[in-house]
Each structure stands twice: as C-alpha cells, then as structure tokens.
Short mmCIF file of N, CA and C and ligand atoms in Angstrom, two decimals:
data_model
loop_
_atom_site.label_atom_id
_atom_site.label_comp_id
_atom_site.label_asym_id
_atom_site.label_seq_id
_atom_site.Cartn_x
_atom_site.Cartn_y
_atom_site.Cartn_z
N MET A 1 0.86 -1.19 0.00
CA MET A 1 0.00 0.00 0.00
C MET A 1 0.90 1.25 0.00
N MET A 2 0.60 2.19 -0.88
CA MET A 2 1.39 3.43 -0.97
C MET A 2 0.74 4.51 -0.10
N ARG A 3 1.59 5.36 0.52
CA ARG A 3 1.08 6.47 1.35
C ARG A 3 1.91 7.71 1.06
N ALA A 4 1.24 8.84 0.94
CA ALA A 4 1.94 10.10 0.69
C ALA A 4 2.03 10.92 1.97
N GLY A 5 3.06 11.75 2.06
CA GLY A 5 3.22 12.62 3.22
C GLY A 5 3.67 14.00 2.80
N ILE A 6 3.35 14.99 3.62
CA ILE A 6 3.76 16.37 3.36
C ILE A 6 4.37 16.97 4.63
N GLY A 7 5.40 17.79 4.43
CA GLY A 7 6.01 18.50 5.57
C GLY A 7 6.34 19.92 5.17
N ILE A 8 6.11 20.84 6.12
CA ILE A 8 6.43 22.25 5.88
C ILE A 8 7.08 22.78 7.15
N ASP A 9 8.15 23.55 7.03
CA ASP A 9 8.78 24.15 8.20
C ASP A 9 9.26 25.56 7.86
N VAL A 10 9.29 26.40 8.87
CA VAL A 10 9.70 27.81 8.72
C VAL A 10 10.63 28.15 9.86
N HIS A 11 11.68 28.90 9.57
CA HIS A 11 12.56 29.41 10.62
C HIS A 11 12.96 30.85 10.29
N GLN A 12 13.20 31.61 11.34
CA GLN A 12 13.56 33.02 11.22
C GLN A 12 15.08 33.15 11.08
N PHE A 13 15.54 34.05 10.23
CA PHE A 13 16.97 34.38 10.14
C PHE A 13 17.35 35.29 11.33
N VAL A 14 18.46 34.95 11.98
CA VAL A 14 18.96 35.81 13.08
C VAL A 14 20.49 35.90 12.99
N ASP A 15 21.05 36.87 13.70
CA ASP A 15 22.51 36.99 13.78
C ASP A 15 23.06 35.92 14.71
N ASN A 16 24.33 35.70 14.61
CA ASN A 16 25.09 34.81 15.53
C ASN A 16 24.54 33.38 15.58
N ARG A 17 24.06 32.88 14.45
CA ARG A 17 23.68 31.47 14.30
C ARG A 17 24.30 30.96 13.01
N LYS A 18 24.65 29.66 12.99
CA LYS A 18 25.13 29.06 11.74
C LYS A 18 23.92 28.77 10.84
N LEU A 19 24.16 28.83 9.54
CA LEU A 19 23.11 28.44 8.58
C LEU A 19 23.37 26.99 8.18
N ILE A 20 22.54 26.10 8.69
CA ILE A 20 22.68 24.66 8.39
C ILE A 20 21.44 24.19 7.66
N VAL A 21 21.62 23.68 6.45
CA VAL A 21 20.49 23.23 5.62
C VAL A 21 20.86 21.87 5.03
N GLY A 22 20.01 20.91 5.24
CA GLY A 22 20.29 19.57 4.70
C GLY A 22 21.57 18.99 5.26
N GLY A 23 21.88 19.37 6.50
CA GLY A 23 23.09 18.86 7.16
C GLY A 23 24.38 19.50 6.68
N VAL A 24 24.24 20.56 5.86
CA VAL A 24 25.42 21.25 5.32
C VAL A 24 25.51 22.65 5.94
N GLU A 25 26.67 23.02 6.47
CA GLU A 25 26.86 24.38 6.98
C GLU A 25 27.21 25.28 5.80
N ILE A 26 26.37 26.29 5.60
CA ILE A 26 26.51 27.18 4.44
C ILE A 26 27.00 28.54 4.90
N PRO A 27 28.10 29.03 4.35
CA PRO A 27 28.62 30.34 4.75
C PRO A 27 27.59 31.44 4.48
N HIS A 28 27.20 32.18 5.51
CA HIS A 28 26.22 33.27 5.36
C HIS A 28 26.32 34.16 6.60
N HIS A 29 25.94 35.45 6.44
CA HIS A 29 26.09 36.37 7.58
C HIS A 29 25.00 36.19 8.63
N LYS A 30 23.98 35.39 8.33
CA LYS A 30 22.94 35.06 9.31
C LYS A 30 22.69 33.56 9.31
N GLY A 31 22.06 33.08 10.38
CA GLY A 31 21.67 31.68 10.44
C GLY A 31 20.20 31.60 10.83
N LEU A 32 19.69 30.38 10.97
CA LEU A 32 18.28 30.20 11.30
C LEU A 32 18.12 29.94 12.80
N LYS A 33 17.08 30.54 13.36
CA LYS A 33 16.82 30.45 14.80
C LYS A 33 16.03 29.17 15.09
N GLY A 34 16.39 28.52 16.19
CA GLY A 34 15.63 27.32 16.57
C GLY A 34 16.19 26.67 17.82
N HIS A 35 15.42 25.78 18.38
CA HIS A 35 15.86 25.03 19.56
C HIS A 35 16.96 24.03 19.16
N SER A 36 16.78 23.42 18.01
CA SER A 36 17.79 22.50 17.44
C SER A 36 18.76 23.33 16.59
N ASP A 37 19.38 22.69 15.60
CA ASP A 37 20.25 23.44 14.67
C ASP A 37 19.41 24.18 13.63
N ALA A 38 18.08 24.06 13.74
CA ALA A 38 17.12 24.79 12.88
C ALA A 38 17.27 24.43 11.40
N ASP A 39 17.61 23.17 11.14
CA ASP A 39 17.76 22.71 9.76
C ASP A 39 16.37 22.57 9.14
N VAL A 40 15.90 23.64 8.55
CA VAL A 40 14.51 23.75 8.07
C VAL A 40 14.18 22.66 7.05
N LEU A 41 15.16 22.29 6.23
CA LEU A 41 14.91 21.28 5.19
C LEU A 41 14.72 19.91 5.80
N LEU A 42 15.59 19.54 6.73
CA LEU A 42 15.46 18.22 7.37
C LEU A 42 14.19 18.14 8.22
N HIS A 43 13.76 19.27 8.76
CA HIS A 43 12.51 19.26 9.54
C HIS A 43 11.31 19.01 8.65
N ALA A 44 11.30 19.64 7.48
CA ALA A 44 10.17 19.44 6.56
C ALA A 44 10.13 17.99 6.07
N ILE A 45 11.31 17.44 5.76
CA ILE A 45 11.37 16.05 5.29
C ILE A 45 10.97 15.10 6.40
N SER A 46 11.39 15.39 7.63
CA SER A 46 11.01 14.54 8.77
C SER A 46 9.49 14.57 8.96
N ASP A 47 8.90 15.75 8.85
CA ASP A 47 7.43 15.87 9.00
C ASP A 47 6.70 15.14 7.88
N ALA A 48 7.26 15.18 6.66
CA ALA A 48 6.61 14.47 5.53
C ALA A 48 6.59 12.96 5.80
N LEU A 49 7.71 12.44 6.28
CA LEU A 49 7.79 10.99 6.54
C LEU A 49 6.88 10.60 7.70
N LEU A 50 6.89 11.41 8.77
CA LEU A 50 6.00 11.12 9.91
C LEU A 50 4.54 11.19 9.47
N GLY A 51 4.24 12.18 8.62
CA GLY A 51 2.86 12.35 8.16
C GLY A 51 2.41 11.18 7.30
N ALA A 52 3.30 10.71 6.43
CA ALA A 52 2.93 9.59 5.53
C ALA A 52 2.53 8.36 6.35
N ALA A 53 3.19 8.20 7.51
CA ALA A 53 2.89 7.04 8.37
C ALA A 53 1.87 7.40 9.45
N ALA A 54 1.33 8.61 9.39
CA ALA A 54 0.36 9.11 10.40
C ALA A 54 0.91 8.94 11.82
N LEU A 55 2.18 9.36 11.99
CA LEU A 55 2.84 9.25 13.30
C LEU A 55 2.95 10.60 13.98
N GLY A 56 2.16 11.59 13.56
CA GLY A 56 2.23 12.91 14.19
C GLY A 56 3.27 13.77 13.50
N ASP A 57 3.90 14.66 14.29
CA ASP A 57 4.86 15.59 13.69
C ASP A 57 6.11 15.72 14.55
N ILE A 58 7.05 16.50 14.08
CA ILE A 58 8.36 16.55 14.78
C ILE A 58 8.23 17.18 16.16
N GLY A 59 7.27 18.10 16.29
CA GLY A 59 7.09 18.73 17.61
C GLY A 59 6.63 17.75 18.65
N LYS A 60 5.88 16.77 18.18
CA LYS A 60 5.40 15.71 19.11
C LYS A 60 6.56 14.80 19.51
N HIS A 61 7.39 14.45 18.54
CA HIS A 61 8.49 13.51 18.80
C HIS A 61 9.71 14.18 19.41
N PHE A 62 9.93 15.46 19.07
CA PHE A 62 11.15 16.17 19.51
C PHE A 62 10.76 17.54 20.05
N PRO A 63 10.04 17.60 21.17
CA PRO A 63 9.54 18.89 21.67
C PRO A 63 10.64 19.92 21.90
N ASP A 64 10.34 21.17 21.51
CA ASP A 64 11.37 22.22 21.64
C ASP A 64 11.47 22.73 23.08
N THR A 65 10.83 22.01 23.99
CA THR A 65 10.96 22.31 25.42
C THR A 65 11.93 21.34 26.09
N SER A 66 12.39 20.35 25.32
CA SER A 66 13.25 19.31 25.90
C SER A 66 14.73 19.66 25.73
N PRO A 67 15.48 19.69 26.83
CA PRO A 67 16.92 19.96 26.73
C PRO A 67 17.65 18.96 25.84
N GLU A 68 17.04 17.78 25.68
CA GLU A 68 17.66 16.72 24.86
C GLU A 68 17.90 17.19 23.42
N PHE A 69 17.04 18.10 22.95
CA PHE A 69 17.13 18.51 21.54
C PHE A 69 17.75 19.88 21.35
N LYS A 70 18.24 20.46 22.44
CA LYS A 70 18.86 21.81 22.35
C LYS A 70 20.09 21.74 21.44
N ASP A 71 20.07 22.53 20.38
CA ASP A 71 21.20 22.59 19.42
C ASP A 71 21.52 21.25 18.76
N ILE A 72 20.58 20.31 18.80
CA ILE A 72 20.85 18.99 18.21
C ILE A 72 21.02 19.08 16.70
N ASP A 73 21.90 18.23 16.16
CA ASP A 73 22.06 18.07 14.72
C ASP A 73 20.80 17.38 14.20
N SER A 74 20.05 18.06 13.34
CA SER A 74 18.77 17.51 12.88
C SER A 74 18.91 16.25 12.04
N GLN A 75 20.16 15.92 11.64
CA GLN A 75 20.37 14.62 10.99
C GLN A 75 20.08 13.47 11.96
N ILE A 76 20.30 13.72 13.26
CA ILE A 76 19.97 12.71 14.28
C ILE A 76 18.45 12.52 14.35
N LEU A 77 17.72 13.62 14.26
CA LEU A 77 16.25 13.55 14.28
C LEU A 77 15.75 12.81 13.04
N LEU A 78 16.31 13.13 11.87
CA LEU A 78 15.87 12.49 10.63
C LEU A 78 16.17 10.99 10.67
N ARG A 79 17.35 10.66 11.22
CA ARG A 79 17.72 9.23 11.32
C ARG A 79 16.70 8.50 12.21
N HIS A 80 16.29 9.15 13.30
CA HIS A 80 15.30 8.55 14.21
C HIS A 80 13.96 8.37 13.51
N VAL A 81 13.58 9.36 12.71
CA VAL A 81 12.31 9.26 11.96
C VAL A 81 12.39 8.10 10.98
N GLY A 82 13.54 7.93 10.34
CA GLY A 82 13.73 6.81 9.40
C GLY A 82 13.53 5.48 10.10
N LYS A 83 14.04 5.38 11.32
CA LYS A 83 13.90 4.13 12.08
C LYS A 83 12.43 3.90 12.48
N LEU A 84 11.72 4.98 12.81
CA LEU A 84 10.30 4.86 13.16
C LEU A 84 9.50 4.32 11.96
N ILE A 85 9.79 4.88 10.79
CA ILE A 85 9.11 4.46 9.55
C ILE A 85 9.38 2.98 9.29
N ASP A 86 10.64 2.60 9.46
CA ASP A 86 11.04 1.20 9.22
C ASP A 86 10.34 0.27 10.21
N THR A 87 10.31 0.70 11.47
CA THR A 87 9.65 -0.13 12.51
C THR A 87 8.17 -0.30 12.23
N GLU A 88 7.58 0.71 11.60
CA GLU A 88 6.15 0.63 11.26
C GLU A 88 5.91 -0.25 10.04
N GLY A 89 7.01 -0.74 9.42
CA GLY A 89 6.87 -1.66 8.29
C GLY A 89 6.77 -0.98 6.94
N TYR A 90 7.29 0.28 6.89
CA TYR A 90 7.25 1.02 5.62
C TYR A 90 8.64 1.13 5.00
N ARG A 91 8.64 1.27 3.68
CA ARG A 91 9.86 1.56 2.92
C ARG A 91 9.64 2.91 2.23
N ILE A 92 10.68 3.71 2.16
CA ILE A 92 10.59 5.02 1.49
C ILE A 92 10.70 4.80 -0.02
N VAL A 93 9.70 5.34 -0.74
CA VAL A 93 9.71 5.23 -2.21
C VAL A 93 10.48 6.41 -2.80
N ASN A 94 10.13 7.64 -2.38
CA ASN A 94 10.91 8.80 -2.83
C ASN A 94 10.56 10.03 -2.00
N ILE A 95 11.45 10.98 -2.02
CA ILE A 95 11.28 12.25 -1.32
C ILE A 95 11.56 13.36 -2.31
N ASP A 96 10.70 14.39 -2.32
CA ASP A 96 10.99 15.60 -3.09
C ASP A 96 10.85 16.78 -2.14
N SER A 97 11.67 17.79 -2.33
CA SER A 97 11.63 18.92 -1.39
C SER A 97 11.96 20.22 -2.09
N MET A 98 11.47 21.30 -1.52
CA MET A 98 11.74 22.66 -2.00
C MET A 98 12.21 23.49 -0.82
N LEU A 99 13.31 24.17 -1.00
CA LEU A 99 13.76 25.16 -0.01
C LEU A 99 13.35 26.53 -0.55
N LEU A 100 12.65 27.32 0.26
CA LEU A 100 12.25 28.68 -0.16
C LEU A 100 13.14 29.65 0.60
N MET A 101 14.13 30.19 -0.09
CA MET A 101 15.14 31.03 0.57
C MET A 101 15.67 32.04 -0.46
N GLU A 102 15.63 33.32 -0.11
CA GLU A 102 16.06 34.35 -1.07
C GLU A 102 17.57 34.28 -1.31
N ARG A 103 18.30 34.21 -0.25
CA ARG A 103 19.77 34.08 -0.28
C ARG A 103 20.18 33.29 0.93
N PRO A 104 21.31 32.58 0.92
CA PRO A 104 22.28 32.46 -0.18
C PRO A 104 21.82 31.40 -1.19
N LYS A 105 22.50 31.34 -2.33
CA LYS A 105 22.24 30.30 -3.30
C LYS A 105 22.69 28.97 -2.70
N ILE A 106 21.86 27.97 -2.79
CA ILE A 106 22.24 26.68 -2.19
C ILE A 106 22.55 25.64 -3.26
N ALA A 107 22.41 26.02 -4.53
CA ALA A 107 22.66 25.06 -5.62
C ALA A 107 24.00 24.31 -5.47
N PRO A 108 25.07 25.02 -5.07
CA PRO A 108 26.37 24.31 -4.97
C PRO A 108 26.38 23.21 -3.90
N TYR A 109 25.38 23.25 -3.00
CA TYR A 109 25.41 22.33 -1.86
C TYR A 109 24.39 21.20 -1.96
N ILE A 110 23.58 21.22 -3.02
CA ILE A 110 22.46 20.26 -3.11
C ILE A 110 22.94 18.82 -3.15
N THR A 111 24.01 18.57 -3.86
CA THR A 111 24.52 17.18 -3.93
C THR A 111 24.86 16.66 -2.54
N ASP A 112 25.54 17.50 -1.75
CA ASP A 112 25.89 17.08 -0.38
C ASP A 112 24.63 16.90 0.47
N MET A 113 23.64 17.77 0.29
CA MET A 113 22.39 17.66 1.06
C MET A 113 21.70 16.34 0.74
N ARG A 114 21.60 16.03 -0.54
CA ARG A 114 20.94 14.78 -0.97
C ARG A 114 21.67 13.57 -0.37
N ARG A 115 23.00 13.66 -0.39
CA ARG A 115 23.81 12.55 0.15
C ARG A 115 23.57 12.40 1.65
N ASN A 116 23.51 13.53 2.37
CA ASN A 116 23.27 13.49 3.82
C ASN A 116 21.90 12.88 4.13
N ILE A 117 20.89 13.32 3.39
CA ILE A 117 19.52 12.86 3.64
C ILE A 117 19.42 11.37 3.36
N ALA A 118 19.99 10.94 2.23
CA ALA A 118 19.96 9.51 1.87
C ALA A 118 20.70 8.69 2.92
N ALA A 119 21.81 9.21 3.41
CA ALA A 119 22.59 8.47 4.43
C ALA A 119 21.80 8.35 5.73
N CYS A 120 21.13 9.43 6.13
CA CYS A 120 20.33 9.38 7.38
C CYS A 120 19.24 8.32 7.29
N LEU A 121 18.68 8.15 6.09
CA LEU A 121 17.53 7.26 5.90
C LEU A 121 17.91 5.91 5.34
N ASP A 122 19.21 5.73 5.09
CA ASP A 122 19.73 4.48 4.53
C ASP A 122 19.02 4.12 3.22
N ILE A 123 18.87 5.10 2.35
CA ILE A 123 18.27 4.88 1.02
C ILE A 123 19.23 5.43 -0.02
N ASP A 124 18.95 5.06 -1.28
CA ASP A 124 19.83 5.54 -2.35
C ASP A 124 19.58 7.04 -2.62
N THR A 125 20.64 7.73 -2.91
CA THR A 125 20.53 9.18 -3.17
C THR A 125 19.55 9.49 -4.30
N SER A 126 19.40 8.52 -5.23
CA SER A 126 18.50 8.76 -6.38
C SER A 126 17.05 8.91 -5.95
N LEU A 127 16.72 8.50 -4.71
CA LEU A 127 15.34 8.61 -4.23
C LEU A 127 15.07 9.95 -3.55
N VAL A 128 16.11 10.77 -3.45
CA VAL A 128 16.01 12.03 -2.71
C VAL A 128 16.21 13.21 -3.66
N SER A 129 15.23 14.09 -3.70
CA SER A 129 15.33 15.29 -4.54
C SER A 129 15.28 16.54 -3.65
N VAL A 130 16.22 17.45 -3.90
CA VAL A 130 16.25 18.74 -3.19
C VAL A 130 16.30 19.85 -4.22
N LYS A 131 15.36 20.79 -4.14
CA LYS A 131 15.31 21.93 -5.07
C LYS A 131 15.21 23.19 -4.23
N ALA A 132 15.41 24.32 -4.86
CA ALA A 132 15.33 25.60 -4.14
C ALA A 132 14.69 26.64 -5.04
N THR A 133 14.08 27.64 -4.40
CA THR A 133 13.51 28.76 -5.13
C THR A 133 13.57 30.01 -4.29
N THR A 134 13.67 31.16 -4.94
CA THR A 134 13.54 32.42 -4.20
C THR A 134 12.04 32.74 -4.13
N ASN A 135 11.74 33.79 -3.36
CA ASN A 135 10.34 34.24 -3.29
C ASN A 135 10.16 35.51 -4.10
N GLU A 136 11.07 35.73 -5.05
CA GLU A 136 11.00 36.94 -5.92
C GLU A 136 10.86 38.22 -5.08
N LYS A 137 11.61 38.27 -3.96
CA LYS A 137 11.65 39.45 -3.07
C LYS A 137 10.32 39.71 -2.36
N LEU A 138 9.40 38.74 -2.43
CA LEU A 138 8.08 38.98 -1.83
C LEU A 138 7.99 38.39 -0.43
N GLY A 139 7.30 39.05 0.48
CA GLY A 139 7.00 38.50 1.80
C GLY A 139 8.21 38.31 2.70
N TYR A 140 8.00 37.54 3.77
CA TYR A 140 9.06 37.40 4.78
C TYR A 140 10.28 36.68 4.21
N ILE A 141 10.03 35.83 3.21
CA ILE A 141 11.17 35.12 2.60
C ILE A 141 11.93 36.09 1.71
N GLY A 142 11.18 36.84 0.92
CA GLY A 142 11.80 37.82 0.02
C GLY A 142 12.57 38.90 0.76
N ARG A 143 12.08 39.24 1.97
CA ARG A 143 12.78 40.26 2.79
C ARG A 143 13.91 39.63 3.60
N GLU A 144 14.12 38.34 3.40
CA GLU A 144 15.20 37.60 4.09
C GLU A 144 15.01 37.62 5.61
N GLU A 145 13.73 37.64 6.02
CA GLU A 145 13.42 37.54 7.47
C GLU A 145 13.41 36.09 7.91
N GLY A 146 13.20 35.20 6.95
CA GLY A 146 13.13 33.77 7.29
C GLY A 146 13.23 32.91 6.05
N ALA A 147 13.20 31.63 6.29
CA ALA A 147 13.24 30.65 5.19
C ALA A 147 12.24 29.56 5.50
N ALA A 148 11.78 28.90 4.44
CA ALA A 148 10.81 27.81 4.62
C ALA A 148 11.26 26.62 3.78
N ALA A 149 10.71 25.47 4.12
CA ALA A 149 10.96 24.27 3.30
C ALA A 149 9.66 23.48 3.23
N HIS A 150 9.40 22.94 2.04
CA HIS A 150 8.26 22.06 1.84
C HIS A 150 8.81 20.72 1.35
N ALA A 151 8.19 19.65 1.84
CA ALA A 151 8.65 18.32 1.39
C ALA A 151 7.46 17.40 1.21
N ILE A 152 7.58 16.54 0.23
CA ILE A 152 6.58 15.46 0.08
C ILE A 152 7.34 14.14 -0.03
N CYS A 153 6.65 13.07 0.31
CA CYS A 153 7.28 11.76 0.18
C CYS A 153 6.21 10.71 -0.13
N MET A 154 6.68 9.61 -0.66
CA MET A 154 5.84 8.41 -0.81
C MET A 154 6.54 7.32 -0.01
N ILE A 155 5.73 6.58 0.76
CA ILE A 155 6.25 5.39 1.42
C ILE A 155 5.33 4.23 1.04
N GLU A 156 5.82 3.02 1.21
CA GLU A 156 4.96 1.85 0.91
C GLU A 156 5.19 0.77 1.96
N THR A 157 4.16 -0.02 2.16
CA THR A 157 4.32 -1.13 3.11
C THR A 157 5.27 -2.16 2.50
N ARG A 158 6.21 -2.60 3.33
CA ARG A 158 7.16 -3.62 2.87
C ARG A 158 6.40 -4.94 2.82
N GLU A 159 6.52 -5.61 1.67
CA GLU A 159 5.87 -6.94 1.61
C GLU A 159 6.63 -7.88 2.56
N CYS A 160 5.89 -8.69 3.28
CA CYS A 160 6.57 -9.58 4.26
C CYS A 160 7.40 -10.66 3.52
C1 SUD B 1 12.91 20.80 15.62
C2 SUD B 1 12.45 21.15 16.99
C3 SUD B 1 13.28 20.32 17.94
O1 SUD B 1 13.00 20.66 19.24
O2 SUD B 1 12.61 22.53 17.35
P1 SUD B 1 13.16 23.71 16.40
O3 SUD B 1 14.64 23.50 16.23
O4 SUD B 1 12.40 23.68 15.11
O5 SUD B 1 12.89 24.97 17.21
C4 SUD B 1 10.96 20.85 17.19
O6 SUD B 1 10.71 19.50 16.93
C5 SUD B 1 10.15 21.75 16.30
O7 SUD B 1 8.85 21.30 16.24
P2 SUD B 1 7.82 22.16 15.35
O8 SUD B 1 6.65 21.30 15.12
O9 SUD B 1 8.50 22.76 14.19
O10 SUD B 1 7.48 23.29 16.40
P3 SUD B 1 6.16 24.19 16.43
O11 SUD B 1 5.81 24.65 15.06
O12 SUD B 1 6.44 25.17 17.49
O13 SUD B 1 5.00 23.18 16.94
C6 SUD B 1 5.25 22.49 18.14
C7 SUD B 1 4.08 21.55 18.39
O14 SUD B 1 2.91 22.33 18.56
C8 SUD B 1 1.85 21.81 17.80
N1 SUD B 1 1.09 22.94 17.29
C9 SUD B 1 1.68 23.87 16.49
C10 SUD B 1 0.93 24.95 16.04
C11 SUD B 1 -0.41 25.05 16.45
N2 SUD B 1 -1.16 26.10 16.06
N3 SUD B 1 -0.95 24.12 17.24
C12 SUD B 1 -0.23 23.07 17.68
O15 SUD B 1 -0.75 22.21 18.41
C13 SUD B 1 2.46 20.99 16.68
O16 SUD B 1 1.65 19.85 16.43
C14 SUD B 1 3.83 20.61 17.21
O17 SUD B 1 3.85 19.27 17.68
#
C-alpha cells in the first residue's frame, strides 16, 4: 500500500547562528533560529515521513521544550524518523523537497544535502530530490526575514 506525506517548516533568520540546511553548513552572515540546529529542510522532510505514516509531527516527537534537543544536529532527528518508519513496516519510495530562501544560493550544496539525507535514511541518493527557489523578493522570505521548506514523500508497506 502506498502512502503520501507532506512536511512544511519555517525558521527566522537571526545573527550569531550558523546556517545549516540539509546537514550542510553554508557560509552566510545570518543563520536560522531554533531550539535545534534549525535545519529547516530536514525538519520538513522529517514531517513528511512522519505524516505519511500518520505518526504525528516533529514537535510531538522532539519537543522544543526538551533539553535533549537543544542545538541537536537535525540529521539525528531524521535518522530517528527513518527508524520509526522502518519499525512501522514502511519503505521510502521517494522524497521531493523545495527550499524557499532568497539568499544564499544553495545550488552548490544540493549534492551534499541529498547525500546526507539519503545516508540518514539508509536509502539511495537517487530517491532524494532537493530543489530551491527564491520568493522573488516577496513576503518574509523575500525580505530575508526567514526561510521555509516544503517536502513530500511516498512510502509503501514492505511486503513480508
Ligand atoms: C525541531 C524542533 C526540535 O525541538 O525545534 P526547532 O529546532 O524547530 O525549534 C521541534 O521538533 C520543532 O517542532 P515544530 O513542530 O517545528 O514546532 P512548532 O511549530 O512550534 O509546533 C510544536 C508543536 O505544537 C503543535 N502545534 C503547532 C501549532 C499550532 N497552532 N498548534 C499546535 O498544536 C504541533 O503539532 C507541534 O507538535
């Protein structure tokens, strides 16, 4: 049986934070604010996978009130989500994602992001797609106040 999932995450740009997206540290004069490393892309992908399996969302599994997740590398969270999906008897069919960020350009880093995501989930990189778009200077993304990520995925029940 095939199941689809969707994930969306938003984080605010602030000073004195690293910009980490898809497990890659990207040189930039601002970073994203969050309880964890604020990896907006991995959060959206984690929510898509949790949603496909109807397992709730990342806030339920990794509350931002828990010291356990303070400044955590979100690749650890994604790896945990992958294990939850596997335990539920699902296999990941594919993941597609969009990063909505005015600057910096992330195209040079997409290959590494895809590799990180595939490694966290123990799947082939060919099943992971990462894309990016600007907001054409419109809204909070266009004003570089924040960034968002949207992700969708398909999972399927593993035949016994
Ligand atoms: C990754 C973590 C790690 O601690 O923190 P950040 O690094 O983003 O801060 C969290 O999992 C980040 O969870 P995330 O789900 O993005 O946080 P929020 O948007 O604040 O939502 C937290 C929880 O409140 C619930 N929620 C949210 C909005 C709303 N109107 N009603 C709700 O009940 C959501 O279901 C979620 O479980």
